[in-house]
Amino acid sequence: MTWMRALALLLVLWTGPALALSPDEILPDPVLEQRARDISAGLRCLVCQNQSIDDSDADLAKDLRVLVRERLVAGDSDEAVRQYVVDRYGEYVLLNPRLGGHTIVLWIAAPLLLIVGLGTLWVVGRRRRVVEAGLSVEEQAALDELK
């Protein structure tokens, strides 16, 4: 009986994002609705931040879904709708940011920091090995003279 409860809970949690889109938002034209879903899947919910507006049940996400559908019904292209939302909310609203001059630093910084970190670890490791190798014969003799 416990496994049935766990399965029921899993099914409820699994279908949660599907309930984010209310029936009154769905467009009667299936082609426009699919375009709206494709656009919504690439736009970030500004409240949840790690969900698309298509998956979020936040009020702002609903407003953005309605806005996307309104723009599509008005005849805008997919890119025009995305650009309209970006113009209003900034590029942060895109789940996959565009590669441009102003974002190139973000794309390069992570690999560069990884390389610098690995280089630092390599240098520290080499220095530690030299210290652990012990004293040379001349160094040991000089140390014995000091005693």
PDB file of C-alpha atoms in Angstrom:
ATOM      1  CA  MET A   1       0.000   0.000   0.000  1.00  0.00           C
ATOM      2  CA  THR A   2       2.903   2.359   0.721  1.00  0.00           C
ATOM      3  CA  TRP A   3       4.304   1.970  -2.769  1.00  0.00           C
ATOM      4  CA  MET A   4       0.921   2.965  -4.216  1.00  0.00           C
ATOM      5  CA  ARG A   5       0.949   6.167  -2.171  1.00  0.00           C
ATOM      6  CA  ALA A   6       4.478   6.907  -3.332  1.00  0.00           C
ATOM      7  CA  LEU A   7       3.455   6.273  -6.941  1.00  0.00           C
ATOM      8  CA  ALA A   8       0.419   8.549  -6.566  1.00  0.00           C
ATOM      9  CA  LEU A   9       2.586  11.306  -5.072  1.00  0.00           C
ATOM     10  CA  LEU A  10       5.107  10.907  -7.879  1.00  0.00           C
ATOM     11  CA  LEU A  11       2.373  11.199 -10.501  1.00  0.00           C
ATOM     12  CA  VAL A  12       0.969  14.342  -8.867  1.00  0.00           C
ATOM     13  CA  LEU A  13       4.420  15.943  -8.713  1.00  0.00           C
ATOM     14  CA  TRP A  14       5.221  14.869 -12.261  1.00  0.00           C
ATOM     15  CA  THR A  15       2.074  16.446 -13.696  1.00  0.00           C
ATOM     16  CA  GLY A  16       2.506  19.694 -11.746  1.00  0.00           C
ATOM     17  CA  PRO A  17       4.178  21.667 -14.556  1.00  0.00           C
ATOM     18  CA  ALA A  18       1.469  20.524 -16.971  1.00  0.00           C
ATOM     19  CA  LEU A  19      -1.096  22.261 -14.780  1.00  0.00           C
ATOM     20  CA  ALA A  20       0.726  25.600 -15.086  1.00  0.00           C
ATOM     21  CA  LEU A  21      -1.001  26.378 -18.383  1.00  0.00           C
ATOM     22  CA  SER A  22      -4.654  27.112 -17.732  1.00  0.00           C
ATOM     23  CA  PRO A  23      -7.264  26.155 -20.348  1.00  0.00           C
ATOM     24  CA  ASP A  24      -8.283  29.788 -20.942  1.00  0.00           C
ATOM     25  CA  GLU A  25      -4.751  30.548 -22.196  1.00  0.00           C
ATOM     26  CA  ILE A  26      -4.749  27.923 -24.952  1.00  0.00           C
ATOM     27  CA  LEU A  27      -5.212  29.317 -28.451  1.00  0.00           C
ATOM     28  CA  PRO A  28      -7.826  27.681 -30.705  1.00  0.00           C
ATOM     29  CA  ASP A  29      -5.340  27.498 -33.614  1.00  0.00           C
ATOM     30  CA  PRO A  30      -3.025  24.505 -32.934  1.00  0.00           C
ATOM     31  CA  VAL A  31      -0.217  25.961 -35.077  1.00  0.00           C
ATOM     32  CA  LEU A  32      -0.200  29.247 -33.140  1.00  0.00           C
ATOM     33  CA  GLU A  33      -0.478  27.353 -29.856  1.00  0.00           C
ATOM     34  CA  GLN A  34       2.567  25.238 -30.722  1.00  0.00           C
ATOM     35  CA  ARG A  35       4.524  28.365 -31.651  1.00  0.00           C
ATOM     36  CA  ALA A  36       3.493  29.946 -28.335  1.00  0.00           C
ATOM     37  CA  ARG A  37       4.607  26.830 -26.423  1.00  0.00           C
ATOM     38  CA  ASP A  38       7.961  26.818 -28.238  1.00  0.00           C
ATOM     39  CA  ILE A  39       8.547  30.489 -27.422  1.00  0.00           C
ATOM     40  CA  SER A  40       7.376  30.080 -23.811  1.00  0.00           C
ATOM     41  CA  ALA A  41       9.747  27.161 -23.288  1.00  0.00           C
ATOM     42  CA  GLY A  42      12.692  29.491 -24.002  1.00  0.00           C
ATOM     43  CA  LEU A  43      11.607  32.338 -21.711  1.00  0.00           C
ATOM     44  CA  ARG A  44      12.615  32.414 -18.033  1.00  0.00           C
ATOM     45  CA  CYS A  45      10.066  32.938 -15.289  1.00  0.00           C
ATOM     46  CA  LEU A  46      11.331  36.040 -13.513  1.00  0.00           C
ATOM     47  CA  VAL A  47       9.805  34.846 -10.224  1.00  0.00           C
ATOM     48  CA  CYS A  48      10.992  31.215 -10.267  1.00  0.00           C
ATOM     49  CA  GLN A  49      14.204  31.981 -12.221  1.00  0.00           C
ATOM     50  CA  ASN A  50      15.029  28.360 -13.058  1.00  0.00           C
ATOM     51  CA  GLN A  51      11.811  27.512 -14.843  1.00  0.00           C
ATOM     52  CA  SER A  52      10.433  28.504 -18.177  1.00  0.00           C
ATOM     53  CA  ILE A  53       7.219  30.501 -18.187  1.00  0.00           C
ATOM     54  CA  ASP A  54       5.605  27.453 -19.765  1.00  0.00           C
ATOM     55  CA  ASP A  55       6.359  25.381 -16.634  1.00  0.00           C
ATOM     56  CA  SER A  56       5.719  28.033 -13.998  1.00  0.00           C
ATOM     57  CA  ASP A  57       2.420  28.743 -12.286  1.00  0.00           C
ATOM     58  CA  ALA A  58       3.484  32.198 -11.032  1.00  0.00           C
ATOM     59  CA  ASP A  59       1.212  35.126 -11.894  1.00  0.00           C
ATOM     60  CA  LEU A  60       3.957  36.904 -13.825  1.00  0.00           C
ATOM     61  CA  ALA A  61       4.599  33.760 -15.876  1.00  0.00           C
ATOM     62  CA  LYS A  62       0.906  33.590 -16.733  1.00  0.00           C
ATOM     63  CA  ASP A  63       0.984  37.252 -17.784  1.00  0.00           C
ATOM     64  CA  LEU A  64       3.986  36.565 -20.010  1.00  0.00           C
ATOM     65  CA  ARG A  65       2.289  33.506 -21.570  1.00  0.00           C
ATOM     66  CA  VAL A  66      -0.772  35.625 -22.341  1.00  0.00           C
ATOM     67  CA  LEU A  67       1.470  38.378 -23.751  1.00  0.00           C
ATOM     68  CA  VAL A  68       3.244  35.880 -26.037  1.00  0.00           C
ATOM     69  CA  ARG A  69      -0.086  34.587 -27.323  1.00  0.00           C
ATOM     70  CA  GLU A  70      -1.430  38.119 -27.864  1.00  0.00           C
ATOM     71  CA  ARG A  71       1.632  39.048 -29.913  1.00  0.00           C
ATOM     72  CA  LEU A  72       1.320  35.872 -32.011  1.00  0.00           C
ATOM     73  CA  VAL A  73      -2.377  36.517 -32.665  1.00  0.00           C
ATOM     74  CA  ALA A  74      -1.431  40.076 -33.686  1.00  0.00           C
ATOM     75  CA  GLY A  75       0.760  38.545 -36.405  1.00  0.00           C
ATOM     76  CA  ASP A  76       4.266  38.919 -34.946  1.00  0.00           C
ATOM     77  CA  SER A  77       6.959  36.421 -35.923  1.00  0.00           C
ATOM     78  CA  ASP A  78       8.541  34.198 -33.269  1.00  0.00           C
ATOM     79  CA  GLU A  79      11.688  36.327 -33.184  1.00  0.00           C
ATOM     80  CA  ALA A  80       9.645  39.536 -32.976  1.00  0.00           C
ATOM     81  CA  VAL A  81       7.780  38.147 -29.954  1.00  0.00           C
ATOM     82  CA  ARG A  82      11.043  37.152 -28.256  1.00  0.00           C
ATOM     83  CA  GLN A  83      12.550  40.562 -28.989  1.00  0.00           C
ATOM     84  CA  TYR A  84       9.437  42.304 -27.629  1.00  0.00           C
ATOM     85  CA  VAL A  85       9.755  40.404 -24.337  1.00  0.00           C
ATOM     86  CA  VAL A  86      13.525  41.038 -24.188  1.00  0.00           C
ATOM     87  CA  ASP A  87      12.962  44.758 -24.807  1.00  0.00           C
ATOM     88  CA  ARG A  88      10.559  44.883 -21.866  1.00  0.00           C
ATOM     89  CA  TYR A  89      12.396  42.628 -19.384  1.00  0.00           C
ATOM     90  CA  GLY A  90      16.019  42.446 -20.556  1.00  0.00           C
ATOM     91  CA  GLU A  91      18.063  39.519 -21.841  1.00  0.00           C
ATOM     92  CA  TYR A  92      17.853  37.807 -18.462  1.00  0.00           C
ATOM     93  CA  VAL A  93      14.395  36.616 -19.502  1.00  0.00           C
ATOM     94  CA  LEU A  94      15.984  34.284 -22.083  1.00  0.00           C
ATOM     95  CA  LEU A  95      16.777  30.811 -20.724  1.00  0.00           C
ATOM     96  CA  ASN A  96      19.512  30.462 -23.360  1.00  0.00           C
ATOM     97  CA  PRO A  97      21.265  33.837 -23.552  1.00  0.00           C
ATOM     98  CA  ARG A  98      22.461  35.122 -26.895  1.00  0.00           C
ATOM     99  CA  LEU A  99      26.176  35.076 -27.689  1.00  0.00           C
ATOM    100  CA  GLY A 100      27.232  38.659 -28.247  1.00  0.00           C
ATOM    101  CA  GLY A 101      29.943  41.172 -27.486  1.00  0.00           C
ATOM    102  CA  HIS A 102      28.460  41.991 -24.105  1.00  0.00           C
ATOM    103  CA  THR A 103      28.116  38.329 -23.042  1.00  0.00           C
ATOM    104  CA  ILE A 104      31.384  36.958 -24.431  1.00  0.00           C
ATOM    105  CA  VAL A 105      33.086  37.519 -21.060  1.00  0.00           C
ATOM    106  CA  LEU A 106      30.513  35.261 -19.399  1.00  0.00           C
ATOM    107  CA  TRP A 107      31.079  32.524 -21.967  1.00  0.00           C
ATOM    108  CA  ILE A 108      34.890  32.717 -21.668  1.00  0.00           C
ATOM    109  CA  ALA A 109      35.226  33.312 -17.905  1.00  0.00           C
ATOM    110  CA  ALA A 110      34.326  29.817 -16.689  1.00  0.00           C
ATOM    111  CA  PRO A 111      36.777  27.850 -18.873  1.00  0.00           C
ATOM    112  CA  LEU A 112      39.461  30.478 -18.259  1.00  0.00           C
ATOM    113  CA  LEU A 113      39.017  30.273 -14.490  1.00  0.00           C
ATOM    114  CA  LEU A 114      39.145  26.485 -14.694  1.00  0.00           C
ATOM    115  CA  ILE A 115      42.429  26.602 -16.597  1.00  0.00           C
ATOM    116  CA  VAL A 116      43.913  29.141 -14.145  1.00  0.00           C
ATOM    117  CA  GLY A 117      42.795  27.008 -11.182  1.00  0.00           C
ATOM    118  CA  LEU A 118      44.255  23.825 -12.642  1.00  0.00           C
ATOM    119  CA  GLY A 119      47.509  25.656 -13.449  1.00  0.00           C
ATOM    120  CA  THR A 120      47.712  26.941  -9.878  1.00  0.00           C
ATOM    121  CA  LEU A 121      47.173  23.443  -8.489  1.00  0.00           C
ATOM    122  CA  TRP A 122      49.874  22.085 -10.792  1.00  0.00           C
ATOM    123  CA  VAL A 123      52.410  24.752  -9.700  1.00  0.00           C
ATOM    124  CA  VAL A 124      51.633  24.232  -5.995  1.00  0.00           C
ATOM    125  CA  GLY A 125      51.923  20.474  -6.457  1.00  0.00           C
ATOM    126  CA  ARG A 126      55.334  20.774  -8.131  1.00  0.00           C
ATOM    127  CA  ARG A 127      56.629  23.068  -5.386  1.00  0.00           C
ATOM    128  CA  ARG A 128      55.398  20.673  -2.718  1.00  0.00           C
ATOM    129  CA  ARG A 129      57.144  17.745  -4.433  1.00  0.00           C
ATOM    130  CA  VAL A 130      60.429  19.684  -4.516  1.00  0.00           C
ATOM    131  CA  VAL A 131      60.148  20.454  -0.780  1.00  0.00           C
ATOM    132  CA  GLU A 132      59.239  16.850   0.068  1.00  0.00           C
ATOM    133  CA  ALA A 133      62.157  15.510  -1.984  1.00  0.00           C
ATOM    134  CA  GLY A 134      64.502  16.392   0.862  1.00  0.00           C
ATOM    135  CA  LEU A 135      67.829  18.173   1.061  1.00  0.00           C
ATOM    136  CA  SER A 136      70.669  17.668  -1.354  1.00  0.00           C
ATOM    137  CA  VAL A 137      74.044  16.433  -0.036  1.00  0.00           C
ATOM    138  CA  GLU A 138      75.467  19.951  -0.109  1.00  0.00           C
ATOM    139  CA  GLU A 139      72.450  21.386   1.722  1.00  0.00           C
ATOM    140  CA  GLN A 140      72.638  18.665   4.383  1.00  0.00           C
ATOM    141  CA  ALA A 141      76.360  19.332   4.885  1.00  0.00           C
ATOM    142  CA  ALA A 142      75.716  23.066   5.258  1.00  0.00           C
ATOM    143  CA  LEU A 143      72.975  22.344   7.787  1.00  0.00           C
ATOM    144  CA  ASP A 144      75.231  20.014   9.770  1.00  0.00           C
ATOM    145  CA  GLU A 145      77.901  22.722   9.935  1.00  0.00           C
ATOM    146  CA  LEU A 146      75.387  25.127  11.450  1.00  0.00           C
ATOM    147  CA  LYS A 147      74.559  22.717  14.288  1.00  0.00           C
TER     148      LYS A 147
END
